[in-house]
PDB file of C-alpha atoms in Angstrom:
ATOM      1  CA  UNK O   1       0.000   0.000   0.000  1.00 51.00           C
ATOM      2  CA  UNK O   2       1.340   3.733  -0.978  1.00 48.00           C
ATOM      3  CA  UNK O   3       2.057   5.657   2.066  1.00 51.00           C
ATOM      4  CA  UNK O   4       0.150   9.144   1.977  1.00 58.00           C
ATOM      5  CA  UNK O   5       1.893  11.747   1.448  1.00 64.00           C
ATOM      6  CA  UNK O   6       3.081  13.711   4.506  1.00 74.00           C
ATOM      7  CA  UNK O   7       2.551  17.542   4.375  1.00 82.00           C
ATOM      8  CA  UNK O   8       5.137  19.302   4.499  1.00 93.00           C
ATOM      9  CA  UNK O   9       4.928  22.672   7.024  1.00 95.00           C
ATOM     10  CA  UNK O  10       4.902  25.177   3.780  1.00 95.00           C
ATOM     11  CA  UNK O  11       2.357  23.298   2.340  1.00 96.00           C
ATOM     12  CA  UNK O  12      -0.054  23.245   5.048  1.00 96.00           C
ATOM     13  CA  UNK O  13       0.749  26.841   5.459  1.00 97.00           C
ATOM     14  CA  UNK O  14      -0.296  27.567   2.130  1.00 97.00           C
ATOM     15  CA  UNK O  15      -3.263  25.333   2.546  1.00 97.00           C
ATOM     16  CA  UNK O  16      -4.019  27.076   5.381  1.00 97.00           C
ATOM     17  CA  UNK O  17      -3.945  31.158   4.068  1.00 96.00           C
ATOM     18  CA  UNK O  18      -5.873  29.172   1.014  1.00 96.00           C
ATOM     19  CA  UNK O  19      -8.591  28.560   3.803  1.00 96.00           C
ATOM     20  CA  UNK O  20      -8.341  31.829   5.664  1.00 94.00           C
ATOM     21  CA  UNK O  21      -8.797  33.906   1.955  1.00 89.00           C
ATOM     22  CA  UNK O  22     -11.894  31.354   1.485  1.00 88.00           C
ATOM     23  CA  UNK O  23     -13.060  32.122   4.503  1.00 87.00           C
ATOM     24  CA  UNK O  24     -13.367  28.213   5.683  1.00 93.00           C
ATOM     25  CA  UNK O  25     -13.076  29.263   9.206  1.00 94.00           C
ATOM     26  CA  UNK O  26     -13.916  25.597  10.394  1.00 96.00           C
ATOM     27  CA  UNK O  27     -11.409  23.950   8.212  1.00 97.00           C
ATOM     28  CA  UNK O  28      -9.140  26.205   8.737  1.00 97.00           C
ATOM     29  CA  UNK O  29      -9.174  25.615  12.540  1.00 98.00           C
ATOM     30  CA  UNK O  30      -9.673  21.787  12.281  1.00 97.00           C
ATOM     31  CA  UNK O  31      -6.502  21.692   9.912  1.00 97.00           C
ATOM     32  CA  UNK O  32      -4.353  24.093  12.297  1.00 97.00           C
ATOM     33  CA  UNK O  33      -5.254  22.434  15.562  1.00 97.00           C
ATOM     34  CA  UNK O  34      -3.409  19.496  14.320  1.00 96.00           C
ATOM     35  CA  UNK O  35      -0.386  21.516  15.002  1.00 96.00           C
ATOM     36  CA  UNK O  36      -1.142  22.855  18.743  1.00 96.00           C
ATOM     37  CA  UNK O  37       1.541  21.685  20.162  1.00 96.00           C
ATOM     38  CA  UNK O  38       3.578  22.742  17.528  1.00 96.00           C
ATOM     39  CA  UNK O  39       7.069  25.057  18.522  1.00 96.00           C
ATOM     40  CA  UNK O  40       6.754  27.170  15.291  1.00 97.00           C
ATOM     41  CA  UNK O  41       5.169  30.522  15.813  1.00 98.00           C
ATOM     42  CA  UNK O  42       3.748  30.554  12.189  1.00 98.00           C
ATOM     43  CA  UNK O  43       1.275  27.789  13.055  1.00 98.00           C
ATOM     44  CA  UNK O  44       0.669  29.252  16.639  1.00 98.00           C
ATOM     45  CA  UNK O  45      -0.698  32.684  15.685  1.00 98.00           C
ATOM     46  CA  UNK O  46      -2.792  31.185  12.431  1.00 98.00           C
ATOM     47  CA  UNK O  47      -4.252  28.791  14.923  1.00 98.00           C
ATOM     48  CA  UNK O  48      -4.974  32.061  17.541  1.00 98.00           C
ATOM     49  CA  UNK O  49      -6.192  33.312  15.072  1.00 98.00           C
ATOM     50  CA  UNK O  50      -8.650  30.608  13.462  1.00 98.00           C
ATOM     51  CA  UNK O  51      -9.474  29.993  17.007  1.00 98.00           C
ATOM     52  CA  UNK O  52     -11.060  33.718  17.088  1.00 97.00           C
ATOM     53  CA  UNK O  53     -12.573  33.617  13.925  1.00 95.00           C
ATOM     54  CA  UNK O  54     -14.351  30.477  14.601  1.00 96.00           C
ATOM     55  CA  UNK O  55     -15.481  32.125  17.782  1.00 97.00           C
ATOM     56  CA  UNK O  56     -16.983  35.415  16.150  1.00 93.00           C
ATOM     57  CA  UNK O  57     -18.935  32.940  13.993  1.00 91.00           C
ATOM     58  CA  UNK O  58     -23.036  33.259  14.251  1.00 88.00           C
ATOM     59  CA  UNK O  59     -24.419  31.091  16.900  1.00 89.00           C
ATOM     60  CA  UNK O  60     -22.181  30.160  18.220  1.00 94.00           C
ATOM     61  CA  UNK O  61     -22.771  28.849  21.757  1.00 97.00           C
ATOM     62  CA  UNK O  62     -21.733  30.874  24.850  1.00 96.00           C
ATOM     63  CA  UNK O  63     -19.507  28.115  26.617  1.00 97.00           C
ATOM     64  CA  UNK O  64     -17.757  26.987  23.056  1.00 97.00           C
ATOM     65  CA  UNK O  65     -17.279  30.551  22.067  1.00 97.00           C
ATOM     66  CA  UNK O  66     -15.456  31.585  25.734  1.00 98.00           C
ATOM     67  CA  UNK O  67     -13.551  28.565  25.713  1.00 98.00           C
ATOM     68  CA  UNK O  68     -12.120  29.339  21.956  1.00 98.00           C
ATOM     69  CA  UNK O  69     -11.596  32.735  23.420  1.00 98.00           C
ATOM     70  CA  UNK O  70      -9.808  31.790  25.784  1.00 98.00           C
ATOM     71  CA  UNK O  71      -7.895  28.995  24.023  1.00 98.00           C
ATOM     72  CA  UNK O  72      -6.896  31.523  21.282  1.00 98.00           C
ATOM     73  CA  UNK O  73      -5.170  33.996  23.781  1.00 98.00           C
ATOM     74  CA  UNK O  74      -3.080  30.305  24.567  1.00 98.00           C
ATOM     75  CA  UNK O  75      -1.781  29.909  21.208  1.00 98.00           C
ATOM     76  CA  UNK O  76      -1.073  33.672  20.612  1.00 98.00           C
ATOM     77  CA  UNK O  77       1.218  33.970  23.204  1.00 98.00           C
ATOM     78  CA  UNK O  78       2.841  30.169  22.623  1.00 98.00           C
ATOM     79  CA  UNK O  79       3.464  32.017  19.465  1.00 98.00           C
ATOM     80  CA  UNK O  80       4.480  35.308  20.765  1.00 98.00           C
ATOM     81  CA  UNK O  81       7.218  32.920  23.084  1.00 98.00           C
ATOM     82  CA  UNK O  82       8.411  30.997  20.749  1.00 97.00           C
ATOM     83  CA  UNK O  83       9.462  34.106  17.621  1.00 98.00           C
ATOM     84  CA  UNK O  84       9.028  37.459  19.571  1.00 97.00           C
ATOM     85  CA  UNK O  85      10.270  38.640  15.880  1.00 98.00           C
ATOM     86  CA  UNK O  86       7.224  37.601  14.378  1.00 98.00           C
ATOM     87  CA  UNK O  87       5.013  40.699  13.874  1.00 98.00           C
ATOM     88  CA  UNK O  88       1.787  38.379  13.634  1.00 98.00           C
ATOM     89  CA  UNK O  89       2.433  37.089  16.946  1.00 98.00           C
ATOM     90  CA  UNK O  90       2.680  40.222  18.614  1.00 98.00           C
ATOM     91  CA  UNK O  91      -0.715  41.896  16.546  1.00 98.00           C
ATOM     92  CA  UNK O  92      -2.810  38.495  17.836  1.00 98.00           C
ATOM     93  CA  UNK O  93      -1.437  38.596  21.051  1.00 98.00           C
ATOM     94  CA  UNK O  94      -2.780  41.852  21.369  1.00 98.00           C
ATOM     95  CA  UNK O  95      -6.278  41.043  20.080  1.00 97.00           C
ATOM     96  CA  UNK O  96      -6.678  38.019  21.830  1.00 98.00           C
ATOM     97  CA  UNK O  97      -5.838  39.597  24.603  1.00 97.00           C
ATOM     98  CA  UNK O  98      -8.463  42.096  24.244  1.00 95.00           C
ATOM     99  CA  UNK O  99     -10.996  39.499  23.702  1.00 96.00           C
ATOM    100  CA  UNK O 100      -9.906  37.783  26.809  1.00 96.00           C
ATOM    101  CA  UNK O 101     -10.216  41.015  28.656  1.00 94.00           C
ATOM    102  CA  UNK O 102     -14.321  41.416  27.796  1.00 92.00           C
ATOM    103  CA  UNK O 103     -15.004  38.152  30.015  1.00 95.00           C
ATOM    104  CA  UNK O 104     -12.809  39.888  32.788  1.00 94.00           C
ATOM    105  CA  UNK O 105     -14.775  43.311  33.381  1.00 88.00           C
ATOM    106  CA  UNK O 106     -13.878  46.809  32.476  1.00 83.00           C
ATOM    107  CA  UNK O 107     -10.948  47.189  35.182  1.00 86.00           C
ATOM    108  CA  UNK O 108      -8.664  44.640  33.711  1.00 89.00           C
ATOM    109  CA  UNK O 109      -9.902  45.309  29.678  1.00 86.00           C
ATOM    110  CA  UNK O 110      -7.898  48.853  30.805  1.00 87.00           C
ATOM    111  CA  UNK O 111      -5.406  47.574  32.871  1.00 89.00           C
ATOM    112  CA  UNK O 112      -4.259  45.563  29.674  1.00 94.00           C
ATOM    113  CA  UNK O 113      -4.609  48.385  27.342  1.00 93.00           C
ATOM    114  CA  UNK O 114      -0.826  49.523  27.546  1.00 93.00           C
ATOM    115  CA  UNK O 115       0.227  45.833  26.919  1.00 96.00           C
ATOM    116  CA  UNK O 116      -1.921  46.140  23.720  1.00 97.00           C
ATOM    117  CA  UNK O 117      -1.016  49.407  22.145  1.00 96.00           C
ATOM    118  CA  UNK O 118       2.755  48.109  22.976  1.00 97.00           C
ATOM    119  CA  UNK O 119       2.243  44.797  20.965  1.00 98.00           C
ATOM    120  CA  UNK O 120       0.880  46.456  18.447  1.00 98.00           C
ATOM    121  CA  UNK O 121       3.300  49.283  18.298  1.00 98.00           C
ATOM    122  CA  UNK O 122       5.851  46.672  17.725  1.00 98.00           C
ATOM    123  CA  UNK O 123       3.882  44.550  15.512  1.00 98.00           C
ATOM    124  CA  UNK O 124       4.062  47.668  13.109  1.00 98.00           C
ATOM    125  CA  UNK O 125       7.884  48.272  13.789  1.00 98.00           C
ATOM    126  CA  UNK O 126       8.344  44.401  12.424  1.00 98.00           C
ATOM    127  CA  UNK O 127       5.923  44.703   9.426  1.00 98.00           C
ATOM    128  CA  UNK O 128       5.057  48.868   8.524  1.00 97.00           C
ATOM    129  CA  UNK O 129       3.444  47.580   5.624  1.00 96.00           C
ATOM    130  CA  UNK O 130       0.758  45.356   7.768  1.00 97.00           C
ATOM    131  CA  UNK O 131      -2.446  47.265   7.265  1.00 98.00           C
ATOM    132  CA  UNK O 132      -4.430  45.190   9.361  1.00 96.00           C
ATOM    133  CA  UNK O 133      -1.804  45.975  12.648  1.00 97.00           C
ATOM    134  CA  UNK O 134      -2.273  49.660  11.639  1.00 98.00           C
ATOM    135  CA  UNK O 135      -6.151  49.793  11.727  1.00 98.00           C
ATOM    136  CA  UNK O 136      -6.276  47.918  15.150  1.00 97.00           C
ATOM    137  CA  UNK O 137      -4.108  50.283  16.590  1.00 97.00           C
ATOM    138  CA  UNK O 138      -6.382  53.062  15.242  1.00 98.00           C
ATOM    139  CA  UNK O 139      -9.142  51.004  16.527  1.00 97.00           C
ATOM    140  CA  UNK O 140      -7.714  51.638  19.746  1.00 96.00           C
ATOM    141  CA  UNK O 141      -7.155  55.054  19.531  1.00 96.00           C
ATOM    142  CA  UNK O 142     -10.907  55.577  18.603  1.00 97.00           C
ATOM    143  CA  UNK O 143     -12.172  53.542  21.509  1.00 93.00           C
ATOM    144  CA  UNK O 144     -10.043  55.458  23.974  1.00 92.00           C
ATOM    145  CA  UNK O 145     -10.890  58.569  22.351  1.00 94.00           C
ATOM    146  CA  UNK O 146     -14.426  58.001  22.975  1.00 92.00           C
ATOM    147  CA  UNK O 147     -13.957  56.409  26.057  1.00 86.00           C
ATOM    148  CA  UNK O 148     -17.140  56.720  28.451  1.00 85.00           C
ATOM    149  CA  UNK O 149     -17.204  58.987  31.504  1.00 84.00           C
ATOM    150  CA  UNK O 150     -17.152  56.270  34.391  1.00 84.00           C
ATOM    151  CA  UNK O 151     -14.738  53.893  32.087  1.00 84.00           C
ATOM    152  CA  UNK O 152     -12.087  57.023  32.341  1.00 85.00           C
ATOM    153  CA  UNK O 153     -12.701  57.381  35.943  1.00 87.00           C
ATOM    154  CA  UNK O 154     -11.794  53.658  36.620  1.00 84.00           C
ATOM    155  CA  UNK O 155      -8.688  53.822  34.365  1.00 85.00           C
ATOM    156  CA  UNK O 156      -7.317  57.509  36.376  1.00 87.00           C
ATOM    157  CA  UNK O 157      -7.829  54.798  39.335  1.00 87.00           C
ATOM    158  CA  UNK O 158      -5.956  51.998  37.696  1.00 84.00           C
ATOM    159  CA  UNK O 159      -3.214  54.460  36.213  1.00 83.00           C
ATOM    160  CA  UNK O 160      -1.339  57.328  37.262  1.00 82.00           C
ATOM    161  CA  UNK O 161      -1.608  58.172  33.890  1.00 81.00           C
ATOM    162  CA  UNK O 162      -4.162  56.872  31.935  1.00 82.00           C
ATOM    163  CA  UNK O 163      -4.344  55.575  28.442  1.00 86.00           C
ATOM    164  CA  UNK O 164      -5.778  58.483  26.485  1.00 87.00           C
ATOM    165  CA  UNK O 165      -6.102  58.856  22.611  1.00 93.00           C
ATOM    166  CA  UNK O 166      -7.923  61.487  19.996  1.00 96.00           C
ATOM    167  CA  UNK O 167      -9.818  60.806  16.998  1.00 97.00           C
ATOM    168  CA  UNK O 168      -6.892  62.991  15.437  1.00 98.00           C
ATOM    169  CA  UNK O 169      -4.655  59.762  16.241  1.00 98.00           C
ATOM    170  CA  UNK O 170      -7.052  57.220  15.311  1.00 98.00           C
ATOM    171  CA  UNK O 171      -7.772  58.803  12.057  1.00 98.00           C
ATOM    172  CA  UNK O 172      -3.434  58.880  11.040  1.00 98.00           C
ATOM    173  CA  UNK O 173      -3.830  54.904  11.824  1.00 98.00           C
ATOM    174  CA  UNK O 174      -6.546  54.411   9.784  1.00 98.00           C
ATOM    175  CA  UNK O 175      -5.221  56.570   6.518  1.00 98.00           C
ATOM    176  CA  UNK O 176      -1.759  55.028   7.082  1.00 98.00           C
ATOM    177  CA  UNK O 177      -3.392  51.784   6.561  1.00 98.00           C
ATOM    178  CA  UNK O 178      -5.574  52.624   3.700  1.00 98.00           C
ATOM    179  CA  UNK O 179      -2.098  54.207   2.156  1.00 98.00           C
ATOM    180  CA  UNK O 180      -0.285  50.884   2.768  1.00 97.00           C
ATOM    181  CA  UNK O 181      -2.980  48.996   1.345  1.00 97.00           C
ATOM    182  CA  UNK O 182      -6.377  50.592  -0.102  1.00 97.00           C
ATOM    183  CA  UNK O 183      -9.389  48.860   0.039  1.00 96.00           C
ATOM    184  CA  UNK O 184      -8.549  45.889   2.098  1.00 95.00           C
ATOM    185  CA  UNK O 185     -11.341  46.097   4.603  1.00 96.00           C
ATOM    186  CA  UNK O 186     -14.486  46.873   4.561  1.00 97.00           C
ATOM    187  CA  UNK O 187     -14.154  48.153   8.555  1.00 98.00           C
ATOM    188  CA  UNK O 188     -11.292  50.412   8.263  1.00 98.00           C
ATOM    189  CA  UNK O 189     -13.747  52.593   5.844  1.00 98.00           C
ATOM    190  CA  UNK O 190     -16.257  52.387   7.960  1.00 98.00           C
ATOM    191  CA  UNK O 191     -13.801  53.637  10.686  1.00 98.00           C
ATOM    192  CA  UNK O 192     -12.878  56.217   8.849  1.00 98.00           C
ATOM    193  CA  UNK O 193     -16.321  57.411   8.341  1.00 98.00           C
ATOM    194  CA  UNK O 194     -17.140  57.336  11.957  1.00 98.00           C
ATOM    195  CA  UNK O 195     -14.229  59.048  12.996  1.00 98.00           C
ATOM    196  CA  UNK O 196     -14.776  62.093  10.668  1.00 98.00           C
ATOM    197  CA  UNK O 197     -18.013  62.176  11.637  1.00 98.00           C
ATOM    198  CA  UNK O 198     -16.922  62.646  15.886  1.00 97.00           C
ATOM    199  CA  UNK O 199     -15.033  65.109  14.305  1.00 97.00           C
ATOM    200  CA  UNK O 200     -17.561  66.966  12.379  1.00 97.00           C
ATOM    201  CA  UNK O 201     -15.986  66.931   8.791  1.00 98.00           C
ATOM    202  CA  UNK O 202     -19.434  66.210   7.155  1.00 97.00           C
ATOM    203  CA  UNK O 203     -18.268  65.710   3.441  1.00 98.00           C
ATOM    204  CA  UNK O 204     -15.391  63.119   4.482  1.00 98.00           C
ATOM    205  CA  UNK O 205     -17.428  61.444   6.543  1.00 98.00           C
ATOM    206  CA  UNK O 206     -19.896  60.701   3.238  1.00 98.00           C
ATOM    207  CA  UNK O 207     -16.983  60.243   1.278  1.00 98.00           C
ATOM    208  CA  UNK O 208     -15.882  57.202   3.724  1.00 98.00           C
ATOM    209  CA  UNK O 209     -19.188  55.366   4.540  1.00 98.00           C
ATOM    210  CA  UNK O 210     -20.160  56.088   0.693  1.00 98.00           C
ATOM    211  CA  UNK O 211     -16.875  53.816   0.096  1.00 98.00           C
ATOM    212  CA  UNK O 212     -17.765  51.382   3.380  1.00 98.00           C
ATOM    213  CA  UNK O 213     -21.392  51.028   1.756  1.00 97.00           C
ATOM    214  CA  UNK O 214     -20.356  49.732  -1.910  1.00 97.00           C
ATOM    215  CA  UNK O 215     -17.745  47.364  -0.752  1.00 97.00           C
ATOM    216  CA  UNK O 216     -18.465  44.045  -1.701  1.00 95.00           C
ATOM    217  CA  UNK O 217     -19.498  42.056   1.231  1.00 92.00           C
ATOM    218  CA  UNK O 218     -18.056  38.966   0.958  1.00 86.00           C
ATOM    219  CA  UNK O 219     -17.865  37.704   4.661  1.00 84.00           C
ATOM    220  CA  UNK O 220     -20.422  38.023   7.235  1.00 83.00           C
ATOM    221  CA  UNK O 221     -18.568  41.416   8.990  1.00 89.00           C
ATOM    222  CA  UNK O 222     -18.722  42.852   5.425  1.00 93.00           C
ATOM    223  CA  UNK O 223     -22.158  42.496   5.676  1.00 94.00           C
ATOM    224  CA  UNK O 224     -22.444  44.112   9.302  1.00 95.00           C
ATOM    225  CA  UNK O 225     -20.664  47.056   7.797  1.00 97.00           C
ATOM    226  CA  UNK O 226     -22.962  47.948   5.126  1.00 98.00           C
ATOM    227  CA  UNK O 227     -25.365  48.087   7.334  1.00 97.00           C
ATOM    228  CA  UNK O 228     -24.326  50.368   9.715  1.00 98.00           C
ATOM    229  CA  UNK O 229     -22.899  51.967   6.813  1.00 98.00           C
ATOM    230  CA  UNK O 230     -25.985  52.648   5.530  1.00 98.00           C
ATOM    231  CA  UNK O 231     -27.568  53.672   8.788  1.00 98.00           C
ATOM    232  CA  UNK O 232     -25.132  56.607   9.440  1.00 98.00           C
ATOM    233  CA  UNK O 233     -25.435  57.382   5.950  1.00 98.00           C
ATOM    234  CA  UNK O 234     -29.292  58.081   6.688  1.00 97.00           C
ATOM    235  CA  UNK O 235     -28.387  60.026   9.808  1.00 94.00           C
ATOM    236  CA  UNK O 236     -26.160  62.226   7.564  1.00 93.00           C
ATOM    237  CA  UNK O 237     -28.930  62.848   5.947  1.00 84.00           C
TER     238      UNK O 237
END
């Protein structure tokens, strides 16, 4: 009998970012957990990451989805310890570890916020041409920036000095990603039409959900956007 063929690590790599650009979030993560205990970061983070994705899916039950959560902030930082070079490690650490943070209550999601910006700060200094690194970080920005009231009073108790951002910063991280590579997600033009609409520039703020609106929604978060897309379109008026 022929002995099957053995993969070899770049071609279940390939097989795998063949997955991820089909969006085959399942197969993806069934392939990938295969190589959990694996020592090579470039499995570790796609498997973080897979780990994630299969967690944002629809229905998804509560337990499963924590536990995939949780699992996910594993891998990314088996990843992170095993190539602290790798940019990808350090930008999934960083979002796993925010995910980790919403089952842990507002105090620690801010306590970890420096940890974040700081993985992703370095994620960016490994790979300046990563869009997706960039818009997280202006992600960040925009969430501190509009940080609510009581949330700012719990991190000036947590922090000397807390983490603050402006929609001025946010917006840089979002163009600089959209310069580095246009059109590659369907939430960094929505992003960019929300932030010029907190700060009041009317016509750019059409200009950018116009854009968010009319991008072809391929995956379910594509779909999300146009819709809210459309919504602050209305409210535009």
């Amino acid at each position: 009998m022929k002995e099957k063929h053995k993969q070899t690590r770049e071609e279940v790599l390939e097989q795998a970012d063949y997955l991820y650009s089909c969006a085959e979030t399942e197969k993806l993560y069934q392939l990938l957990l295969q190589h959990k205990d694996s020592n090579d970061a470039e499995f570790l983070w796609r498997l973080a990451r897979a780990s994630r994705d299969l967690a944002l899916l629809p229905n998804m039950e509560a337990d499963r989805k924590k536990q995939l959560v949780f699992d996910a902030f594993e891998y990314a930082k088996k990843a992170l310890e095993k190539n602290d070079k790798c940019f990808a490690a350090h930008k999934w650490y960083a979002v796993c570890l925010s995910d980790v943070g919403d089952y842990k209550g507002v105090k620690v999601k801010i306590g970890n916020s420096y940890i974040i910006r700081g993985h992703l700060e370095r994620a960016i200094e490994l790979n300046p041409k990563d869009a997706t690194s960039l818009h997280i970080l202006g992600y960040w920005c925009f969430a501190f920036a509009e940080l609510p009231w009581y949330q700012r009073k719990v991190a000036a108790v947590i922090f000397s000095s807390p983490p603050v951002s402006t929609y001025e910063e946010a917006l840089e991280f979002f163009l600089k990603a959209e310069e580095v590579d246009p059109n590659f997600y369907s939430k960094n033009l929505l992003m960019l039409g929300k932030t010029y609409m907190a700060m009041r520039d009317r016509e750019k703020a059409l200009l950018w959900l116009t854009k968010a609106k009319e991008y072809p929604a391929h995956t379910l978060e594509d779909k999300e956007v146009h819709k809210e897309a459309v919504d602050l379109l209305k409210k535009l008026g």
